[in-house]
Coordinates of C-alpha atoms and ligand atoms in Angstrom, one line a residue:
M1 CA 18.5 92.0 -0.1
K2 CA 14.3 90.9 1.1
R3 CA 13.4 88.1 3.6
S4 CA 10.5 86.1 3.4
V5 CA 8.9 83.9 5.9
V6 CA 6.1 81.0 4.5
T7 CA 4.6 78.6 7.2
G8 CA 3.6 75.5 5.7
G9 CA 6.6 75.5 3.3
A10 CA 7.3 72.8 3.1
G11 CA 4.3 71.1 2.3
F12 CA 2.5 71.1 -1.5
L13 CA 1.9 75.1 -2.4
G14 CA 4.3 76.0 0.6
S15 CA 7.7 74.3 -0.9
H16 CA 6.7 75.7 -4.9
L17 CA 6.3 78.9 -3.3
C18 CA 9.9 78.9 -1.8
E19 CA 11.7 77.8 -4.5
R20 CA 10.0 80.6 -6.7
L21 CA 10.7 83.8 -3.7
L22 CA 13.8 82.3 -4.0
D23 CA 13.7 82.9 -7.5
E24 CA 12.5 86.2 -7.4
G25 CA 16.1 87.2 -5.3
H26 CA 14.7 86.6 -1.6
A27 CA 16.3 85.2 1.8
V28 CA 13.3 82.7 2.2
I29 CA 12.7 81.2 6.0
C30 CA 10.4 78.2 6.3
L31 CA 8.5 77.2 9.0
D32 CA 6.8 73.9 8.8
N33 CA 6.3 72.0 11.9
F34 CA 6.3 68.8 9.0
V35 CA 2.4 67.7 10.3
T36 CA 1.1 66.5 6.4
G37 CA 4.6 68.2 4.6
T38 CA 7.4 66.6 4.4
P39 CA 11.8 68.4 5.1
V40 CA 11.5 66.3 0.7
N41 CA 9.8 68.1 -0.6
V42 CA 12.3 71.5 0.0
A43 CA 15.8 69.3 -0.2
H44 CA 16.4 70.7 -3.5
L45 CA 16.5 74.1 -1.6
T46 CA 18.2 73.4 1.4
G47 CA 21.9 74.0 -0.1
H48 CA 20.7 77.3 -1.1
E49 CA 22.7 80.0 0.9
H50 CA 19.7 81.7 1.8
F51 CA 17.3 79.0 2.2
R52 CA 16.7 77.9 6.1
L53 CA 14.3 75.5 6.9
V54 CA 12.5 75.8 11.1
R55 CA 10.5 72.5 12.3
C56 CA 8.4 74.8 14.3
N57 CA 4.7 75.0 15.3
V58 CA 3.3 77.6 14.5
T59 CA 0.5 76.7 16.8
D60 CA 2.5 76.9 19.6
Y61 CA 5.0 80.0 18.3
V62 CA 6.9 81.9 16.0
H63 CA 10.0 83.9 16.3
V64 CA 11.8 85.0 13.9
T65 CA 15.4 86.6 13.8
G66 CA 15.8 90.0 12.2
P67 CA 13.8 91.8 9.5
V68 CA 11.4 89.9 7.9
D69 CA 9.1 91.6 5.0
Y70 CA 6.3 89.5 3.7
V71 CA 4.8 86.4 6.2
L72 CA 2.6 84.0 4.5
H73 CA 0.3 82.5 5.8
F74 CA 0.4 78.4 4.6
A75 CA 0.4 76.4 7.7
S76 CA -3.0 74.4 7.6
P77 CA -4.1 70.7 6.5
A78 CA -5.5 71.2 3.2
S79 CA -7.0 68.3 2.0
P80 CA -10.3 66.3 3.8
I81 CA -8.7 64.2 5.0
D82 CA -5.8 65.3 6.2
Y83 CA -8.4 68.2 7.7
L84 CA -10.0 65.4 9.1
N85 CA -8.1 63.2 10.3
L86 CA -6.5 66.6 12.3
P87 CA -9.9 68.9 12.8
I88 CA -8.5 70.3 16.9
H89 CA -5.4 71.6 14.8
T90 CA -7.1 72.5 11.9
L91 CA -9.2 74.6 13.9
K92 CA -5.7 75.3 16.0
V93 CA -3.5 76.9 13.4
G94 CA -6.1 78.7 11.3
S95 CA -6.6 80.6 14.6
I96 CA -4.4 81.1 17.0
G97 CA -0.9 79.5 14.0
T98 CA -2.9 83.0 12.1
L99 CA -3.1 84.7 15.8
H100 CA 1.2 83.8 15.3
A101 CA 1.2 85.2 12.1
L102 CA 0.2 87.8 11.7
G103 CA 2.2 89.2 14.9
L104 CA 5.1 88.7 13.1
A105 CA 4.2 90.4 10.8
K106 CA 3.3 93.9 12.9
E107 CA 6.2 93.2 14.5
K108 CA 8.6 93.2 11.0
H109 CA 6.3 95.5 10.0
A110 CA 6.1 92.7 6.9
R111 CA 3.1 92.9 4.4
F112 CA 1.3 89.7 5.7
V113 CA -1.1 87.2 2.8
L114 CA -3.1 83.9 4.2
A115 CA -3.8 81.3 2.1
S116 CA -7.4 81.2 2.7
T117 CA -9.6 78.7 0.5
S118 CA -11.8 78.4 -2.1
E119 CA -13.5 76.5 0.6
V120 CA -15.0 79.4 2.3
Y121 CA -18.4 79.9 0.4
G122 CA -19.3 76.4 0.8
D123 CA -21.3 74.1 -0.5
P124 CA -22.2 78.0 -2.8
Q125 CA -26.0 79.9 -3.8
V126 CA -24.2 82.4 -6.4
H127 CA -22.0 80.5 -9.1
P128 CA -19.3 81.3 -10.2
Q129 CA -18.4 82.7 -6.1
P130 CA -17.3 86.6 -6.8
E131 CA -14.8 87.5 -4.1
D132 CA -18.2 90.2 -2.1
Y133 CA -20.3 85.9 -2.0
W134 CA -20.6 85.7 1.5
G135 CA -20.3 81.8 0.7
H136 CA -23.0 78.7 2.6
V137 CA -20.6 77.2 5.3
N138 CA -22.2 74.6 8.2
P139 CA -20.4 76.0 10.0
V140 CA -21.4 72.0 12.2
G141 CA -20.8 69.0 9.5
P142 CA -17.2 67.6 9.6
R143 CA -15.0 70.2 7.3
G144 CA -16.6 73.2 9.3
V145 CA -13.4 73.0 11.1
Y146 CA -11.6 74.2 7.8
D147 CA -14.2 76.5 6.9
E148 CA -14.5 77.7 9.5
A149 CA -10.8 78.6 10.4
K150 CA -10.5 80.4 7.5
R151 CA -12.9 82.2 7.9
F152 CA -12.3 82.7 11.0
G153 CA -8.6 83.9 9.3
E154 CA -9.4 85.7 6.9
A155 CA -11.1 87.8 10.1
L156 CA -8.6 87.9 12.7
T157 CA -6.9 89.1 9.3
M158 CA -9.0 92.0 8.1
A159 CA -8.6 92.7 12.0
Y160 CA -5.0 93.4 12.0
R161 CA -4.9 95.9 8.7
R162 CA -7.8 97.7 10.7
S163 CA -6.8 98.1 13.9
H164 CA -3.3 97.3 13.3
G165 CA -2.5 98.7 10.3
V166 CA -0.4 95.6 8.7
D167 CA -1.0 95.7 5.3
A168 CA -1.9 92.1 5.2
G169 CA -4.5 90.9 2.0
I170 CA -5.8 87.5 1.9
V171 CA -6.3 85.3 -1.2
R172 CA -8.8 82.4 -1.9
I173 CA -7.3 79.5 -4.1
F174 CA -9.0 77.1 -5.6
N175 CA -8.1 73.7 -6.0
T176 CA -4.4 73.6 -7.8
H177 CA -2.8 70.1 -8.6
G178 CA 1.3 69.9 -9.9
P179 CA 3.8 67.8 -8.6
R180 CA 4.5 67.3 -4.5
M181 CA 1.5 66.3 -4.6
R182 CA 0.0 62.9 -2.0
P183 CA -1.0 60.1 -4.0
N184 CA -2.6 59.3 -0.8
D185 CA -3.5 62.7 0.4
G186 CA -7.3 61.8 -0.1
R187 CA -8.0 65.1 -3.6
A188 CA -10.0 64.2 -7.2
I189 CA -7.2 64.5 -8.9
P190 CA -4.2 62.6 -6.8
A191 CA -6.8 59.5 -5.6
F192 CA -7.6 58.7 -9.7
A193 CA -3.8 60.0 -11.1
T194 CA -2.5 56.9 -8.5
Q195 CA -5.0 54.1 -9.6
A196 CA -5.5 55.3 -13.3
L197 CA -1.3 54.9 -13.1
R198 CA -1.6 51.8 -10.9
G199 CA -4.7 50.1 -13.3
E200 CA -7.4 50.0 -10.0
P201 CA -11.2 51.8 -10.2
I202 CA -11.8 55.4 -10.6
T203 CA -13.6 56.5 -7.1
V204 CA -16.3 59.0 -8.5
A205 CA -17.8 60.4 -6.0
G206 CA -21.0 60.6 -6.4
D207 CA -23.3 60.7 -9.8
G208 CA -19.5 62.8 -10.6
S209 CA -21.5 65.7 -11.6
Q210 CA -20.5 68.2 -8.9
T211 CA -17.6 70.5 -10.7
R212 CA -15.1 71.5 -9.3
S213 CA -12.1 74.3 -11.1
I214 CA -8.7 73.8 -11.1
I215 CA -5.6 74.9 -11.4
Y216 CA -1.8 73.4 -12.8
V217 CA 0.3 74.9 -9.2
D218 CA 2.6 77.3 -11.5
D219 CA -0.6 79.5 -12.5
L220 CA -1.1 79.4 -9.0
V221 CA 2.2 80.8 -7.3
E222 CA 2.7 83.8 -10.3
G223 CA -1.2 84.4 -9.3
I224 CA -0.1 84.5 -6.0
V225 CA 3.4 86.3 -5.7
R226 CA 1.6 89.1 -8.3
M227 CA -0.9 89.5 -5.1
T228 CA 1.7 89.6 -2.6
F229 CA 3.7 92.7 -4.3
S230 CA 1.0 94.2 -5.5
G231 CA 0.5 95.2 -1.6
H232 CA -3.7 94.6 -2.1
P233 CA -5.6 93.4 1.3
G234 CA -8.5 91.5 -0.6
P235 CA -9.2 88.8 -0.9
M236 CA -8.8 87.7 -4.4
N237 CA -9.7 84.3 -5.8
I238 CA -6.6 82.9 -7.0
G239 CA -7.3 79.7 -9.5
N240 CA -9.1 78.8 -12.8
P241 CA -12.1 79.3 -14.2
H242 CA -12.0 76.5 -15.8
E243 CA -14.4 74.9 -14.7
L244 CA -15.7 70.4 -15.6
S245 CA -17.4 67.9 -13.0
I246 CA -15.6 65.9 -11.3
L247 CA -16.7 63.2 -13.7
E248 CA -15.0 65.0 -17.1
L249 CA -12.0 64.7 -14.5
A250 CA -11.0 61.4 -13.7
E251 CA -12.3 60.5 -18.1
L252 CA -9.6 62.7 -18.7
V253 CA -6.8 62.1 -15.9
R254 CA -7.1 58.5 -17.0
E255 CA -6.5 59.6 -20.8
V256 CA -3.8 61.5 -19.8
A257 CA -3.0 58.3 -17.7
K258 CA -2.9 56.2 -20.6
S259 CA -5.1 54.3 -18.5
E260 CA -8.4 51.8 -19.5
S261 CA -8.9 51.5 -15.1
V262 CA -12.7 51.1 -14.9
I263 CA -14.7 54.7 -13.0
S264 CA -16.4 53.2 -9.9
F265 CA -18.4 55.2 -8.2
I266 CA -18.6 56.1 -4.2
P267 CA -20.9 57.9 -2.0
R268 CA -20.4 61.8 -1.8
P269 CA -18.8 62.3 1.6
E270 CA -20.9 64.5 3.4
D271 CA -20.8 68.7 3.0
D272 CA -19.3 68.7 -0.4
P273 CA -19.9 71.0 -1.9
T274 CA -21.8 71.2 -5.7
V275 CA -20.4 73.1 -7.6
R276 CA -17.4 75.7 -8.1
Q277 CA -15.6 77.9 -9.5
P278 CA -14.0 81.5 -9.5
D279 CA -15.3 85.2 -10.6
I280 CA -11.1 86.3 -11.4
S281 CA -12.3 90.0 -12.4
L282 CA -10.6 90.9 -9.7
A283 CA -7.5 89.3 -10.3
R284 CA -7.7 89.9 -14.1
E285 CA -8.7 93.8 -12.8
I286 CA -5.2 94.4 -10.3
L287 CA -2.9 91.7 -11.2
G288 CA -3.6 91.7 -15.2
W289 CA -3.0 87.5 -14.2
E290 CA -5.4 84.6 -15.1
P291 CA -4.0 80.4 -15.4
A292 CA -1.5 80.6 -18.7
V293 CA -1.4 76.6 -18.3
D294 CA -4.1 75.3 -20.2
L295 CA -5.8 71.6 -18.3
R296 CA -4.7 69.0 -20.4
S297 CA -1.2 69.7 -20.3
G298 CA -1.5 70.9 -16.6
L299 CA -2.4 66.9 -16.1
D300 CA 0.4 66.0 -17.8
S301 CA 2.5 67.2 -14.9
T302 CA 0.5 66.5 -12.4
V303 CA 0.0 62.5 -13.7
S304 CA 4.0 62.6 -14.7
W305 CA 4.9 63.3 -10.7
F306 CA 2.4 60.5 -9.7
R307 CA 4.2 58.3 -12.6
G308 CA 7.3 58.1 -11.4
H309 CA 6.3 58.5 -7.7
P310 CA 8.3 55.6 -5.6
D311 CA 4.4 55.1 -3.5
V312 CA 3.2 54.3 -7.4
I313 CA 5.3 52.4 -8.2
R314 CA 6.2 50.1 -4.8
R315 CA 2.2 49.4 -5.3
D316 CA 2.0 48.5 -8.5
A317 CA 5.3 46.6 -8.5
S318 CA 4.0 44.6 -5.3
R319 CA -0.1 43.3 -7.5
P320 CA -0.3 40.2 -8.1
D321 CA -0.2 40.2 -12.0
Ligands
NAD1 P1 -0.2 70.9 2.3 O1 -0.9 70.1 3.4 O2 0.7 70.7 1.9 O3 1.2 72.0 3.3 C1 0.7 72.9 4.8 C2 1.8 72.7 5.1 O4 1.1 72.9 6.8 C3 2.2 71.7 5.7 O5 4.1 71.4 4.6 C4 2.0 70.7 6.9 O6 2.9 70.3 7.7 C5 2.4 73.2 7.3 N1 1.7 72.8 8.2 C6 0.1 72.3 8.8 N2 0.4 72.9 10.3 C7 1.0 73.0 10.5 C8 1.9 73.9 12.5 N3 0.3 73.8 12.7 N4 2.1 74.4 11.9 C9 4.2 74.9 11.1 N5 3.2 73.6 10.4 C10 2.2 73.4 9.6 O7 -1.4 71.9 1.9 P2 -0.9 72.1 0.7 O8 -1.9 71.9 -0.5 O9 0.7 73.4 0.6 O10 -1.6 73.9 0.8 C11 -0.7 74.4 1.7 C12 -2.0 75.9 2.3 O11 -2.9 77.1 0.8 C13 -3.3 75.7 3.3 O12 -3.5 76.5 4.2 C14 -4.2 75.5 3.1 O13 -5.7 75.7 3.5 C15 -4.0 76.6 1.6 N6 -5.1 75.7 0.4 C16 -4.8 74.8 -0.7 C17 -5.9 74.4 -1.5 C18 -4.4 73.2 -2.9 O14 -5.6 73.2 -3.9 N7 -4.1 72.8 -2.0 C19 -6.3 75.2 -1.7 C20 -7.1 75.8 -1.3 C21 -6.4 76.8 -0.2
UDP2 N1 -13.5 63.2 -5.6 C1 -13.9 62.0 -6.1 N2 -13.6 60.9 -5.7 C2 -12.4 60.7 -5.2 C3 -11.8 62.3 -3.8 C4 -12.7 63.1 -4.6 O1 -14.6 61.7 -6.6 O2 -11.3 59.7 -5.1 C5 -14.7 64.0 -5.0 C6 -14.5 64.6 -3.9 O3 -15.7 64.3 -2.9 C7 -15.3 66.0 -4.6 C8 -13.9 65.9 -6.1 O4 -13.6 65.1 -6.3 O5 -16.1 65.9 -5.3 C9 -13.0 67.4 -5.2 O6 -12.6 67.0 -4.1 P1 -10.7 67.2 -3.5 O7 -11.0 66.1 -2.2 O8 -9.8 66.9 -4.3 O9 -11.2 67.9 -3.0 P2 -11.7 69.3 -2.4 O10 -14.0 69.2 -2.5 O11 -11.5 70.1 -1.7 O12 -12.8 70.0 -3.2

């Protein structure tokens, strides 16, 4: 039986990945300090005989007994609200945490996969973004803590590959949505869905003309698992090339939620990327992968998740008529 370690496994993406690896027949060890994730995300897995949840800050120390075949390093605050609240933690987990996770992979002769991000392209000057684009990042702006931590993590991953022969790879993940996102994580889809379901104004930043390309979590996990088993070094973009403006996204979420919320325009955050769209030619060629879930049905599932979320309902119940 293969053994996989997922750092950040109690987070949004990590929990889906743990679930999928168990389905693949792996034993899964989930390491998490619950800074932005929660044991609730993996509560349904804790009875599984091959699943183990360990509270661990990977910036402090990573130790796993016995053999390990795969190390998937997903630990890091990921939403702008989280990494702006936790800037030093974010830099530490992206640097020292990645060093520890790579050290584990080296010691165990395991395949290593770094969860990197489309944010390494910053506010891109090349559109869509292929993997050989080096990016346009402001290192000293507020988002720099996340973008540069991930860029450092990528450099470290390649150094371990070149200098220590670790079978290491990098996936650059584009905006993902699905069940287990937190209603208050500040990202566009949780914000829009929660606001639409509560009948509150939907807060669109700027004039909403900035673009993103959103992928449903099941598609993302499929791409990541294929990349993990491929042995390819990457970096490899995993995202959905379907690009839309944030205003279009807000309107679509409102429609899916059958809401009559008004759109309210708020100031655009500093260094907010103007466009984002993955070039996924490499993933198509190497993995034979591309997204399969269409935009609307993905959003249907995500909005349903928020509709059933206690925090969304609770606030709803407390609203005056
Ligand atoms: P998340 O916040 O839901 O999950 C991150 C998990 O890492 C949480 O459970 C958190 O508690 C854990 N964690 C953070 N610091 C840790 C530490 N020092 N030690 C142990 N655990 C720690 O975020 P997510 O959306 O699931 O993102 C997971 C990964 O994917 C992150 O590395 C993120 O940068 C990357 N990513 C996500 C997206 C996206 O759209 N969700 C896009 C690009 C990249
Ligand atoms: N955004 C918005 N309203 C919100 C939250 C976010 O208009 O309530 C915008 C944000 O400024 C950005 C886009 O939506 O232009 C995507 O933001 P998100 O935080 O989801 O992802 P990221 O910026 O990290 O790609």
